[in-house]
One Martini backbone bead per residue (centre of mass of N, CA, C, O) as a GRO file, in nm:
protein
   87
    1MET     BB    1   0.826  -0.032  -2.466
    2ILE     BB    2   0.821  -0.192  -2.194
    3THR     BB    3   1.056  -0.040  -2.062
    4VAL     BB    4   0.921   0.235  -2.049
    5LEU     BB    5   0.679   0.145  -1.882
    6ALA     BB    6   0.843   0.043  -1.638
    7VAL     BB    7   0.977   0.313  -1.567
    8VAL     BB    8   0.721   0.481  -1.527
    9LEU     BB    9   0.590   0.297  -1.314
   10THR     BB   10   0.820   0.312  -1.108
   11ALA     BB   11   0.811   0.617  -1.065
   12LEU     BB   12   0.514   0.641  -0.971
   13LEU     BB   13   0.533   0.438  -0.733
   14SER     BB   14   0.759   0.586  -0.582
   15VAL     BB   15   0.611   0.852  -0.532
   16THR     BB   16   0.374   0.728  -0.381
   17ALA     BB   17   0.541   0.602  -0.150
   18LEU     BB   18   0.672   0.867  -0.049
   19LEU     BB   19   0.404   1.013   0.019
   20ALA     BB   20   0.304   0.801   0.221
   21LEU     BB   21   0.548   0.822   0.414
   22ALA     BB   22   0.508   1.120   0.482
   23ARG     BB   23   0.223   1.084   0.606
   24LEU     BB   24   0.308   0.875   0.817
   25TYR     BB   25   0.504   1.070   0.966
   26ARG     BB   26   0.312   1.352   0.978
   27GLY     BB   27   0.056   1.263   1.085
   28PRO     BB   28  -0.159   1.397   1.322
   29SER     BB   29  -0.324   1.133   1.305
   30LEU     BB   30  -0.425   0.811   1.313
   31LEU     BB   31  -0.595   0.815   1.051
   32ASP     BB   32  -0.372   0.918   0.864
   33ARG     BB   33  -0.184   0.672   0.911
   34VAL     BB   34  -0.377   0.454   0.812
   35ILE     BB   35  -0.412   0.562   0.524
   36ALA     BB   36  -0.108   0.556   0.453
   37ALA     BB   37  -0.072   0.251   0.493
   38ASP     BB   38  -0.278   0.170   0.279
   39MET     BB   39  -0.136   0.314   0.045
   40LEU     BB   40   0.129   0.156   0.065
   41LEU     BB   41   0.003  -0.123   0.020
   42ALA     BB   42  -0.126  -0.059  -0.255
   43THR     BB   43   0.145   0.000  -0.392
   44MET     BB   44   0.264  -0.281  -0.351
   45ILE     BB   45   0.046  -0.431  -0.509
   46ALA     BB   46   0.093  -0.280  -0.775
   47ALA     BB   47   0.389  -0.363  -0.811
   48VAL     BB   48   0.347  -0.669  -0.818
   49GLY     BB   49   0.139  -0.668  -1.050
   50ALA     BB   50   0.321  -0.528  -1.260
   51GLU     BB   51   0.545  -0.737  -1.259
   52ALA     BB   52   0.365  -0.973  -1.351
   53ALA     BB   53   0.270  -0.839  -1.619
   54ILE     BB   54   0.546  -0.785  -1.751
   55ASN     BB   55   0.656  -1.100  -1.703
   56ARG     BB   56   0.428  -1.311  -1.737
   57HIS     BB   57   0.325  -1.405  -1.432
   58ALA     BB   58   0.149  -1.606  -1.154
   59THR     BB   59   0.330  -1.651  -0.885
   60THR     BB   60   0.222  -1.375  -0.718
   61LEU     BB   61  -0.072  -1.423  -0.624
   62PRO     BB   62  -0.040  -1.502  -0.322
   63VAL     BB   63   0.087  -1.232  -0.242
   64LEU     BB   64  -0.158  -1.056  -0.311
   65VAL     BB   65  -0.356  -1.190  -0.116
   66VAL     BB   66  -0.198  -1.139   0.146
   67LEU     BB   67  -0.181  -0.829   0.123
   68SER     BB   68  -0.485  -0.780   0.118
   69LEU     BB   69  -0.552  -0.913   0.392
   70LEU     BB   70  -0.362  -0.739   0.559
   71GLY     BB   71  -0.499  -0.468   0.498
   72PHE     BB   72  -0.780  -0.535   0.603
   73VAL     BB   73  -0.713  -0.626   0.894
   74GLY     BB   74  -0.554  -0.374   0.975
   75SER     BB   75  -0.777  -0.163   0.933
   76VAL     BB   76  -0.994  -0.283   1.118
   77SER     BB   77  -0.826  -0.289   1.381
   78LEU     BB   78  -0.752   0.016   1.391
   79VAL     BB   79  -1.042   0.125   1.393
   80ARG     BB   80  -1.133  -0.021   1.648
   81PHE     BB   81  -0.921   0.115   1.828
   82ALA     BB   82  -1.011   0.413   1.770
   83VAL     BB   83  -1.303   0.385   1.881
   84ARG     BB   84  -1.225   0.303   2.183
   85GLU     BB   85  -1.095   0.561   2.207
   86PRO     BB   86  -1.090   0.835   2.376
   87ALA     BB   87  -1.153   1.182   2.296
   0.00000   0.00000   0.00000
């Protein structure tokens, strides 16, 4: 039962990551690319969290915290850069 859940979850997260990469590549504006990068990072966080939940260990909690902080700081800095840029 858990193996089937892991396979389905892996497939869904893989499709999500591929769609985010496609938007990151094709995004016509900087804001589209920032949102796609955030979505890709959120997918990575979900994958690490799902792996920890399936294998029942909490050793990856610091990795999740670092990835979350990286996403937050990256988003804020890129939005501040985009606001300073002349239209």
